Coordinates of C-alpha atoms in Angstrom, one line a residue:
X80 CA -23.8 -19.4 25.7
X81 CA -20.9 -21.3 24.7
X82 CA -17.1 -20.4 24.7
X83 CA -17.5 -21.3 20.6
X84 CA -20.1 -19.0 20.0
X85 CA -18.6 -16.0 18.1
X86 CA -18.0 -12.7 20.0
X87 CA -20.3 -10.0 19.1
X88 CA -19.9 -7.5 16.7
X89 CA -20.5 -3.8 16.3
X90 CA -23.4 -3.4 13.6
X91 CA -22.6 -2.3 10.6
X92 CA -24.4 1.1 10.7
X93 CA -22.4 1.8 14.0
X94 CA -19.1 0.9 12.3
X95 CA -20.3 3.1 9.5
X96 CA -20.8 6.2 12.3
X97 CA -17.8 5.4 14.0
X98 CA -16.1 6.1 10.6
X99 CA -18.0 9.0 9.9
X100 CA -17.0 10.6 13.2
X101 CA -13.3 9.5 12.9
X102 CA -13.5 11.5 9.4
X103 CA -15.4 14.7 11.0
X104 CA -12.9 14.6 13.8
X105 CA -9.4 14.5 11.3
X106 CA -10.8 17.1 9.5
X107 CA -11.8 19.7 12.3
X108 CA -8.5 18.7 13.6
X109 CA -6.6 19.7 10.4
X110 CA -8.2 22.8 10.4
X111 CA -6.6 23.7 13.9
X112 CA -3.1 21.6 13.3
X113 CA -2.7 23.8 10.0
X114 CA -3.5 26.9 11.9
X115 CA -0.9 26.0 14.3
X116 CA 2.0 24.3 12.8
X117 CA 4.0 24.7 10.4
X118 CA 4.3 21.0 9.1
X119 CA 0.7 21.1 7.6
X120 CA -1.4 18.0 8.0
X121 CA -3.5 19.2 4.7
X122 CA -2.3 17.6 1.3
X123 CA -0.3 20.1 -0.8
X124 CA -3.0 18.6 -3.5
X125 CA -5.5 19.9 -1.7
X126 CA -4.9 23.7 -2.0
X127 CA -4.3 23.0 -6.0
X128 CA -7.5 22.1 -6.1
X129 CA -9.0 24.6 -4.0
X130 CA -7.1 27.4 -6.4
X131 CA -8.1 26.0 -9.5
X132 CA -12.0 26.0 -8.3
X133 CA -11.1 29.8 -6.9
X134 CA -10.0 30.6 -10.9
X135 CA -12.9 28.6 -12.3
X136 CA -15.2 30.8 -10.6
X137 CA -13.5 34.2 -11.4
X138 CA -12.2 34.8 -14.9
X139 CA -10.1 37.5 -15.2
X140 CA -10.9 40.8 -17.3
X141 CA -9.8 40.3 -20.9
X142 CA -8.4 37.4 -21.9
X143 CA -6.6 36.9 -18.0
X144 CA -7.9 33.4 -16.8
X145 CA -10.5 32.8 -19.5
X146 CA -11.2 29.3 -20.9
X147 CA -9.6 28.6 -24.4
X148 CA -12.2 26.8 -25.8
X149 CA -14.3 26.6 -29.2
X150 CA -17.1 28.0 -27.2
X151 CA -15.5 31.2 -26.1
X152 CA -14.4 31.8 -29.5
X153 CA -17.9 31.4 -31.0
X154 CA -19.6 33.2 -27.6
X155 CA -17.3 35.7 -26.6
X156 CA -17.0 36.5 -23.2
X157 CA -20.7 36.0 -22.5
X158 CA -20.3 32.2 -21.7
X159 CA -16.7 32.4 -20.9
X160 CA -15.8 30.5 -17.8
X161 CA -12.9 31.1 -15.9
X162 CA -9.4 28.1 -16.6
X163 CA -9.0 26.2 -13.7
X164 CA -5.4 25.3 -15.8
X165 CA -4.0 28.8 -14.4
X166 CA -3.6 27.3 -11.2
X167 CA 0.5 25.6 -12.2
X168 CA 0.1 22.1 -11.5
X169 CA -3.6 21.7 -12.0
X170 CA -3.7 18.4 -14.1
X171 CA -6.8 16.7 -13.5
X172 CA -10.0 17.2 -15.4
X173 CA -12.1 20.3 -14.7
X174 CA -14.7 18.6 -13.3
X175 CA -13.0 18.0 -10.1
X176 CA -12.5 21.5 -9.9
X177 CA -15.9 22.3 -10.1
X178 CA -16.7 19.7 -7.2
X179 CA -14.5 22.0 -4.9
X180 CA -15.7 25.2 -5.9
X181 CA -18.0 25.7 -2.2
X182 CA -14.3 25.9 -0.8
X183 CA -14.5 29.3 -1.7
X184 CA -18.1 30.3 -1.1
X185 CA -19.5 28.0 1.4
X186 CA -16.1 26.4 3.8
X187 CA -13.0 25.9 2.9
X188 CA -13.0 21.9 4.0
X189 CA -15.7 21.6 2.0
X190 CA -13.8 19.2 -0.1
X191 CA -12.2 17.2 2.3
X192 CA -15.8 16.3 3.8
X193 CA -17.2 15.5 -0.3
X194 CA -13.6 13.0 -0.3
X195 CA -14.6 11.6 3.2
X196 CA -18.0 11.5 2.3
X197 CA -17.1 9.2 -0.5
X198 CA -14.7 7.1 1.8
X199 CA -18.0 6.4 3.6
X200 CA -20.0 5.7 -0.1
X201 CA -17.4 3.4 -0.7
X202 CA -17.9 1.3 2.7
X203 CA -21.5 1.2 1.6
X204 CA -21.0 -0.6 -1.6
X205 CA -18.5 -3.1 -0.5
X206 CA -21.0 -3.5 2.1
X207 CA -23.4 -4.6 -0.2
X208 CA -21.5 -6.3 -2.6
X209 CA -20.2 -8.2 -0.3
X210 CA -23.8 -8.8 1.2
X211 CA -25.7 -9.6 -1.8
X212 CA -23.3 -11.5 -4.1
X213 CA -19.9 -12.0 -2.5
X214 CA -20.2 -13.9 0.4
X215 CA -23.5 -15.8 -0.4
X216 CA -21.3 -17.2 -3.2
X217 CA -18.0 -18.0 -1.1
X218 CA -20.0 -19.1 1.9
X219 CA -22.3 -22.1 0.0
X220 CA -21.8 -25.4 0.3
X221 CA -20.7 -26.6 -2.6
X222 CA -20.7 -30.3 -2.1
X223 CA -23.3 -32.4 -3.6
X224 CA -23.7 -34.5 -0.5
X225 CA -24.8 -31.1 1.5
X226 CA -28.1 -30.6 2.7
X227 CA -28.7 -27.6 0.4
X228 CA -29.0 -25.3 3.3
X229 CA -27.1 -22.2 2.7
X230 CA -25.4 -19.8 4.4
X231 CA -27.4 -18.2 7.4
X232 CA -27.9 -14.3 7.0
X233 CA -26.1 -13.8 10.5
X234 CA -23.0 -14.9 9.2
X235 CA -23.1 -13.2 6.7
X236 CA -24.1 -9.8 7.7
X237 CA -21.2 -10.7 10.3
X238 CA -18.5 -11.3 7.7
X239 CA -19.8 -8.0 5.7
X240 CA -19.6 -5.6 8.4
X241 CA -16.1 -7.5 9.2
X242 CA -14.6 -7.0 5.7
X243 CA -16.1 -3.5 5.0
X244 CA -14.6 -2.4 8.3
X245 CA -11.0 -2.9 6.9
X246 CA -12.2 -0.2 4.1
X247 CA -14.2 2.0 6.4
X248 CA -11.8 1.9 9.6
X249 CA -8.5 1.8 7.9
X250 CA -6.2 4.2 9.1
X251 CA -4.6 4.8 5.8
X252 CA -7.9 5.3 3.8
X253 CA -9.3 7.6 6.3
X254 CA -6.0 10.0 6.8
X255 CA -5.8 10.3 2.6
X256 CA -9.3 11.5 2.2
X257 CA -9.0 13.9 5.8
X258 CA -6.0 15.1 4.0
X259 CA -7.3 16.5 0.9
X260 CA -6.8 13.4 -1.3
X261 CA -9.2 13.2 -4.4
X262 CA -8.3 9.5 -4.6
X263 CA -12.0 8.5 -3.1
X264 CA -13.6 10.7 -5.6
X265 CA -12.1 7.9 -8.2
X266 CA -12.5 5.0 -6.1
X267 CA -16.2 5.7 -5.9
X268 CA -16.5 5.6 -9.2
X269 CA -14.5 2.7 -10.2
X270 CA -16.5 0.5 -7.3
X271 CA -19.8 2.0 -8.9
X272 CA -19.1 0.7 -12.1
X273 CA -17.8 -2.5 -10.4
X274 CA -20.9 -2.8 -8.8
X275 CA -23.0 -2.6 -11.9
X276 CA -21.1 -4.9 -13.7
X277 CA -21.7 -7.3 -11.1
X278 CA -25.3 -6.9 -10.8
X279 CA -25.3 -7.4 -15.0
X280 CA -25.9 -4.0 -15.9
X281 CA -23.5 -3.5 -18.4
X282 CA -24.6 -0.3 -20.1
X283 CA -24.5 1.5 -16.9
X284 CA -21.0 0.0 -16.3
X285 CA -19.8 0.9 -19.8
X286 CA -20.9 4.3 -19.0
X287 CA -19.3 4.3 -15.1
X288 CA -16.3 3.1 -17.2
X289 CA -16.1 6.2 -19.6
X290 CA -16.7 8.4 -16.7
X291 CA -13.9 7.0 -14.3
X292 CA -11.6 6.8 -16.9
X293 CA -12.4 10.9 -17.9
X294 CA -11.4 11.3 -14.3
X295 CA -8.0 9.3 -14.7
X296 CA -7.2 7.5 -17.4
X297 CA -6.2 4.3 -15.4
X298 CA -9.3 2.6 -15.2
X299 CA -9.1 1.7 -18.8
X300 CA -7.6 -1.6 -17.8
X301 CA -11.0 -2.5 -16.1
X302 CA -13.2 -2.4 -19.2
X303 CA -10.9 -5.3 -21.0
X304 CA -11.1 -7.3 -17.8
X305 CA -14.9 -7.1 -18.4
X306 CA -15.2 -8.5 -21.7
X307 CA -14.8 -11.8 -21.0
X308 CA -17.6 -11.4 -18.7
X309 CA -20.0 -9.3 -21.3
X310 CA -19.4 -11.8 -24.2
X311 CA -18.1 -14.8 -22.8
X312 CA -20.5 -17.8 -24.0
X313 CA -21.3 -20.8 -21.4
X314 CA -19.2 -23.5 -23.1
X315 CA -15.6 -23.9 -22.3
X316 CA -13.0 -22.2 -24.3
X317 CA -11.3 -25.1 -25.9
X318 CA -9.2 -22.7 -28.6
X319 CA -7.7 -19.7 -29.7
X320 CA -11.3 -18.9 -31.8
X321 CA -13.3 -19.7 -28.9
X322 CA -11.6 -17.3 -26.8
X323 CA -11.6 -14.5 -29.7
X324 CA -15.0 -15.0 -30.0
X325 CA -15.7 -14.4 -26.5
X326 CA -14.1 -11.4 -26.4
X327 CA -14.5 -10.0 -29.8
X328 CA -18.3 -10.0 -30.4
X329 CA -21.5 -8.1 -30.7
X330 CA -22.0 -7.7 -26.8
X331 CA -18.4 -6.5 -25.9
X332 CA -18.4 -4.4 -29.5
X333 CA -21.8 -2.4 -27.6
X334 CA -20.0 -2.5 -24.4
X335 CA -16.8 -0.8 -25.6
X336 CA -18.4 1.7 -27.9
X337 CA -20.8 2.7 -25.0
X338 CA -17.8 3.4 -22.9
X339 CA -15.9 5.2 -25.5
X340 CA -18.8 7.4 -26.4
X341 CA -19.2 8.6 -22.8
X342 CA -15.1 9.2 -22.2
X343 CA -15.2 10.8 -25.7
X344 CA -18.2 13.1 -25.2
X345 CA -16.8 14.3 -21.7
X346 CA -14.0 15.3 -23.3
X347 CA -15.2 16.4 -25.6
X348 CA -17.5 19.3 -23.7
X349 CA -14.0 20.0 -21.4
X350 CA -12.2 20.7 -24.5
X351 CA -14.8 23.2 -26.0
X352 CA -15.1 24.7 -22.6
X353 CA -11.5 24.7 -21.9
X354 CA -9.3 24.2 -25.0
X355 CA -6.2 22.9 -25.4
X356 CA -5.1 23.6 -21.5
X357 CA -7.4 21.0 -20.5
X358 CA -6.2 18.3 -23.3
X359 CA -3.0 19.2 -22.5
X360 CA -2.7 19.2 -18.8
X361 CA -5.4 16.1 -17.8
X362 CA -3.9 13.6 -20.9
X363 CA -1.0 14.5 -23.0
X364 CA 1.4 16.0 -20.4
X365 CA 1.5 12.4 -18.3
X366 CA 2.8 11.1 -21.8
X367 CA 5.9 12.4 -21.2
X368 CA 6.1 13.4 -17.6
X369 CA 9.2 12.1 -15.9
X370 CA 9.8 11.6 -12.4
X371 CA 13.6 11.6 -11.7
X372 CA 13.2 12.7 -8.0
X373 CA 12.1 9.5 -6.5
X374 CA 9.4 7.0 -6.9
X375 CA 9.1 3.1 -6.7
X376 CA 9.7 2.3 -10.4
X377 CA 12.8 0.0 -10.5
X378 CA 12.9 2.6 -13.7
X379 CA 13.3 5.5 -11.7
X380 CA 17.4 5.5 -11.3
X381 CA 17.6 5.4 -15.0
X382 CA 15.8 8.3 -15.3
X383 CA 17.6 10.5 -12.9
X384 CA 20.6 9.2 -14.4
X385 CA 19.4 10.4 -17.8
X386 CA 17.6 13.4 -17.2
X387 CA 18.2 16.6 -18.9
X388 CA 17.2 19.7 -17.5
X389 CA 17.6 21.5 -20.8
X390 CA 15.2 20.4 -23.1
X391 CA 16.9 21.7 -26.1
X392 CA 20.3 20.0 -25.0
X393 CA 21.2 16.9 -28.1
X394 CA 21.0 13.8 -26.5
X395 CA 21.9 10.2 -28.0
X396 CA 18.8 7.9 -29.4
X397 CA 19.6 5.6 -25.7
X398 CA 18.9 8.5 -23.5
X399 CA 16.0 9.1 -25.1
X400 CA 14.4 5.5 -24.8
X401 CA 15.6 5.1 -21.5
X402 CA 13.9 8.4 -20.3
X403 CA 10.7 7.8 -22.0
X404 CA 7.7 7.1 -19.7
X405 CA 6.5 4.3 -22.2
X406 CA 9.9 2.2 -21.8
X407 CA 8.2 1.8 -18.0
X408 CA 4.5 1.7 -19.6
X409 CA 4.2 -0.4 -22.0
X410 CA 5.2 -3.7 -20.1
X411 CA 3.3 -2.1 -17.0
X412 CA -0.2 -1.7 -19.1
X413 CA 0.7 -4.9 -21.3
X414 CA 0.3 -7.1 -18.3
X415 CA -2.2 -5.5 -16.5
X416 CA -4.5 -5.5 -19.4
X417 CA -3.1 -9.3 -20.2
X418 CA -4.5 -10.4 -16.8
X419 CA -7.5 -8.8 -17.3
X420 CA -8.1 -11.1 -20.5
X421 CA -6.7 -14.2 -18.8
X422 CA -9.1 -13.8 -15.0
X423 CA -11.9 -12.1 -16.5
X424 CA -14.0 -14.9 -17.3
X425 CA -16.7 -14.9 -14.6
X426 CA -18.9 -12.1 -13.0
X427 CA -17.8 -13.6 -9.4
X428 CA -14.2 -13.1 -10.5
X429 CA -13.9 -9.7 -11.1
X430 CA -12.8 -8.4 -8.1
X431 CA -9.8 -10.9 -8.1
X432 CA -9.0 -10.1 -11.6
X433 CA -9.6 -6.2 -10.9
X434 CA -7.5 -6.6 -8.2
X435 CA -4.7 -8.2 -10.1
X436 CA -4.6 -5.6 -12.9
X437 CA -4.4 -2.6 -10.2
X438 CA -1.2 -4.5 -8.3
X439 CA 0.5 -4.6 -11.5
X440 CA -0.3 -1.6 -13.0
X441 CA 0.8 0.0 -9.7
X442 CA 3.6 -1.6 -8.5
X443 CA 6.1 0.7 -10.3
X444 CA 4.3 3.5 -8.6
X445 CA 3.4 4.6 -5.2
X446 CA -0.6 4.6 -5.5
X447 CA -1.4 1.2 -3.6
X448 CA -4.9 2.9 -2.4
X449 CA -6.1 1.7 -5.2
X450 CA -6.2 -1.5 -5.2
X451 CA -6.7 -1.4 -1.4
X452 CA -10.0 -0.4 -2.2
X453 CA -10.7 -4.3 -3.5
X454 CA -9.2 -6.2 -1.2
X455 CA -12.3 -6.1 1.2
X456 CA -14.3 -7.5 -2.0
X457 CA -11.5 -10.7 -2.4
X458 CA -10.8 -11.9 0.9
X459 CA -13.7 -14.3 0.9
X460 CA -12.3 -16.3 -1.6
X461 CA -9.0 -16.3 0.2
X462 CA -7.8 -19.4 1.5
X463 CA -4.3 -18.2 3.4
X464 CA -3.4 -19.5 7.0
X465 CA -2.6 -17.1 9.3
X466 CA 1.3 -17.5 9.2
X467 CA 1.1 -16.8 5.5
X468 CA -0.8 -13.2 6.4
X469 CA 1.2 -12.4 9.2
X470 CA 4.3 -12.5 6.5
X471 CA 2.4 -11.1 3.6
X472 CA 1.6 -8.0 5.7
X473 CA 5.0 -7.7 7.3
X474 CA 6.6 -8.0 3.9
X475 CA 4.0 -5.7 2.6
X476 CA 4.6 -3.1 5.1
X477 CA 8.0 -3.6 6.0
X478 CA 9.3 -2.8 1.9
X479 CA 7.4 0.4 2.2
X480 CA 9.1 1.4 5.7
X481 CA 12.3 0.3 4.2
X482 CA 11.6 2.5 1.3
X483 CA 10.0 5.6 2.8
X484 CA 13.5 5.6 5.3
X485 CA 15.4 6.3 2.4
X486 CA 12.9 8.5 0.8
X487 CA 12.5 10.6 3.8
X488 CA 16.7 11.2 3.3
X489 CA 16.3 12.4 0.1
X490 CA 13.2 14.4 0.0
X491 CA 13.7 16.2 3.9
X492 CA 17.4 16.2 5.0
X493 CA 18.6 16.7 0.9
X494 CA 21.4 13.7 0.9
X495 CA 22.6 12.1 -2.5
X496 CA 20.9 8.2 -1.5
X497 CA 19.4 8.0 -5.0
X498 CA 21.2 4.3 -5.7
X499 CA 19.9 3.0 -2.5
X500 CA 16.7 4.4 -2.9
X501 CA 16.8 2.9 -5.9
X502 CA 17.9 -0.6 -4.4
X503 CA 15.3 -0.3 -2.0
X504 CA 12.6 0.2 -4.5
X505 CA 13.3 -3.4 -6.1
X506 CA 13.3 -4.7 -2.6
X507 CA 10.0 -3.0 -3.0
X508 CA 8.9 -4.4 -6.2
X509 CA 10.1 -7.7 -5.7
X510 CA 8.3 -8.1 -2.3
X511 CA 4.9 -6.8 -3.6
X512 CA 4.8 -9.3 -6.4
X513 CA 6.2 -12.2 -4.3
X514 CA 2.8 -11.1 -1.8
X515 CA 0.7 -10.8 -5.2
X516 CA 1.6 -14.6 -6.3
X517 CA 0.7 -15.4 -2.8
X518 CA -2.4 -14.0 -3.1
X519 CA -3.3 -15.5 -6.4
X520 CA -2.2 -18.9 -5.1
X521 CA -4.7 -18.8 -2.3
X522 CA -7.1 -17.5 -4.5
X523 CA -10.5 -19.9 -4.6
X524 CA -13.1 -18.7 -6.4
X525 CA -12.0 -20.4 -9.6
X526 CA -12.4 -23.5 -8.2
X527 CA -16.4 -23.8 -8.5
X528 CA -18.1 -23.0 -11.8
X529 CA -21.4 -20.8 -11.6
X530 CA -25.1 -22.1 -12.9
X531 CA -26.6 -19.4 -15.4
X532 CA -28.1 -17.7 -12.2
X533 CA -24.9 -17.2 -10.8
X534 CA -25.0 -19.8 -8.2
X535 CA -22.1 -21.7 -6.6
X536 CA -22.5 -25.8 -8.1
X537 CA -19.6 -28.1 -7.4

């Protein structure tokens, strides 16, 4: 064998056991670490859940813990279900409740191995995206000189299990999930309606859509990054109307009302379940929630600046915009949904344009897991040397240290650091867009054009 032969690899259904095993062994551990210590490794989120499952199962006598819904008005008590809203700080949908709800009958890490279990799901498909669509694509020759040959299936199986790995054996994915995280539960089901959109199965992905986004509202910036891709016509956009009519038409008009129906009607059946609680507590009460603790928003010193504790206090019309959570939302969701019109023009391109959306939309915030889970899926079309990713990363991770040093001030040892963490969270900001224009700079898949069978021509 020659010294340029590649080194072998671990298959891809022993990285995937490796993973599982890494999982199994976190979560036993946590079990006997939160027995033991009093620093707990479980996720405060975790036991919210497991509480709200405990009340969903039990409704109270009376009106204690009862649903609020149409239905227990019209029922009575005979198809009353118990509020999973009882539980303070309970504000996700109900279903996720219900998901947890063997905590209490059957083991209470039940949960945690669902969220791993998911982790491991989630390798899977970027496994096979990757697989099927990605890399055949980025690996072609696209020359017209070239013999035709494409890429073998050993390299590509090799660069599959290599790229899913980052998901499946990163240290960060695997220690949320262990945790208690619910994170996976979404990411599952934003990478399942990824997944369908890529394979061209655009009902199912207008109903993944309405679905993901019942489970967080976020994903909503997704289905307009699709509709270039559901509508878009073969011939170049030359024009305002062309791109109008790409977007605006009777295939993206289906697409969007599918979606909406399906986020609608789940609603819909948790509000006459639940009532007003459940409106309340998964949608209207992040309208005007206000974190003046500390976050990464380069808003966030504003807001501690002009927080009121007493609601009923008078305060002047400028308070009042600066404190609003839409003075940070509006520019946040305007350009992640702008991106998502300007990228979303080609089904190979929709993990690069998903991608994009998720960075902006949560670069003001602390959730970067999510659009971790789509990196795997763009780094094929990458073309970054490896000085370039050495400083990406170390500016990537080295803002976050820098910020979590301050945070850690603030939060555990109670000292008045709010301007520099403040500071340090536009270091933040500033560093993860300077790495996101990096990355967008390197991107190449928008430098071939696809056939109508989604092959890669020059």
């Amino acid at each position: 064998m020659s010294s340029s032969s590649p080194l072998p690899l671990p298959s891809f259904r022993n990285v995937l056991l490796l993973s599982a095993l890494i999982r199994i062994g976190l979560i036993v551990y946590s079990e006997w670490h939160d027995a033991h210590s009093v620093v707990k490794y479980t996720d405060v989120d975790y036991r919210v859940f497991s509480d709200a499952a405990a009340f969903l199962l039990h409704p109270g006598p009376g009106n204690a813990n009862r649903a609020q819904g149409p239905v227990k008005e019209i029922f009575g008590y005979a198809f009353s279900f118990g509020d999973p809203y009882t539980r303070e700080t309970y504000r996700y949908t109900p279903l996720l409740a219900l998901l947890v709800t063997p905590n209490g009958w059957l083991h209470p890490s039940f949960g945690k191995y669902l969220f791993a279990l998911c982790d491991l799901i989630n390798g899977v498909l970027i496994y096979q995206l990757l697989k099927a669509d990605i890399l055949p694509a980025a690996l072609a020759p696209v020359s017209e000189k070239s013999n035709g040959s494409g890429p073998s299936p050993g390299a590509i199986e090799r660069q599959a299990t290599i790229y899913s790995a980052i998901h499946l054996l990163n240290p960060l994915v695997f220690s949320i999930s262990t945790r208690g995280s619910s994170e996976s539960v979404l990411s599952f089901l934003v990478l399942l309606t990824l997944y369908a959109a890529m394979k061209g199965r655009w009902d199912s992905a207008a109903i993944l859509l309405g679905l993901s986004t019942h489970w967080k509202i976020y994903p909503i910036i997704y289905g307009v990054g699709c509709l270039g891709v559901v509508g878009g016509s073969k011939r170049d956009i030359r024009n305002v109307a062309d791109f109008l009519r790409s977007v605006v038409n009777a295939k993206t008009i289906r697409f969007t009302l599918i979606s909406a129906a399906t986020f609608f009607l789940l609603g819909l059946g948790c509000y006459a379940i639940w009532g007003y609680p459940f409106l309340y507590e998964s949608y209207l009460y992040h309208l005007h929630r206000l974190d003046h603790r500390h976050n990464f928003s380069p808003y966030f010193y504003l807001t501690y600046l002009t927080y009121v504790a007493d609601p009923s206090r008078p305060t002047s019309l400028l308070q009042r915009v600066l404190r609003s959570p839409l003075t940070s939302f509006v520019p946040q969701m305007g350009l992640a949904l702008g991106l998502g019109l300007l990228f979303g023009r080609r089904t190979a391109d929709l993990p690069f344009a998903w991608f994009v959306q998720t960075v902006v939309f949560v670069v003001f915030n602390k959730y970067f897991l999510w659009y971790l889970l789509l990196l795997p899926l763009l780094l094929p079309h990458l073309a970054l040397s490896r000085t370039k990713i050495a400083l990406y990363t170390v500016v990537w991770v080295g803002t976050q240290a820098l910020w979590l040093a301050e945070a850690y001030r603030l939060e555990f040892l109670g000292e008045n650091v709010f301007f520099g963490l403040w500071a340090r969270g536009l270091v933040y900001v500033v560093g993860n867009c300077w790495v996101l224009v990096g990355i967008m700079d390197g991107y190449r898949g928008r430098t071939v054009r696809s056939d109508d069978s989604g092959g890669v021509l020059s």
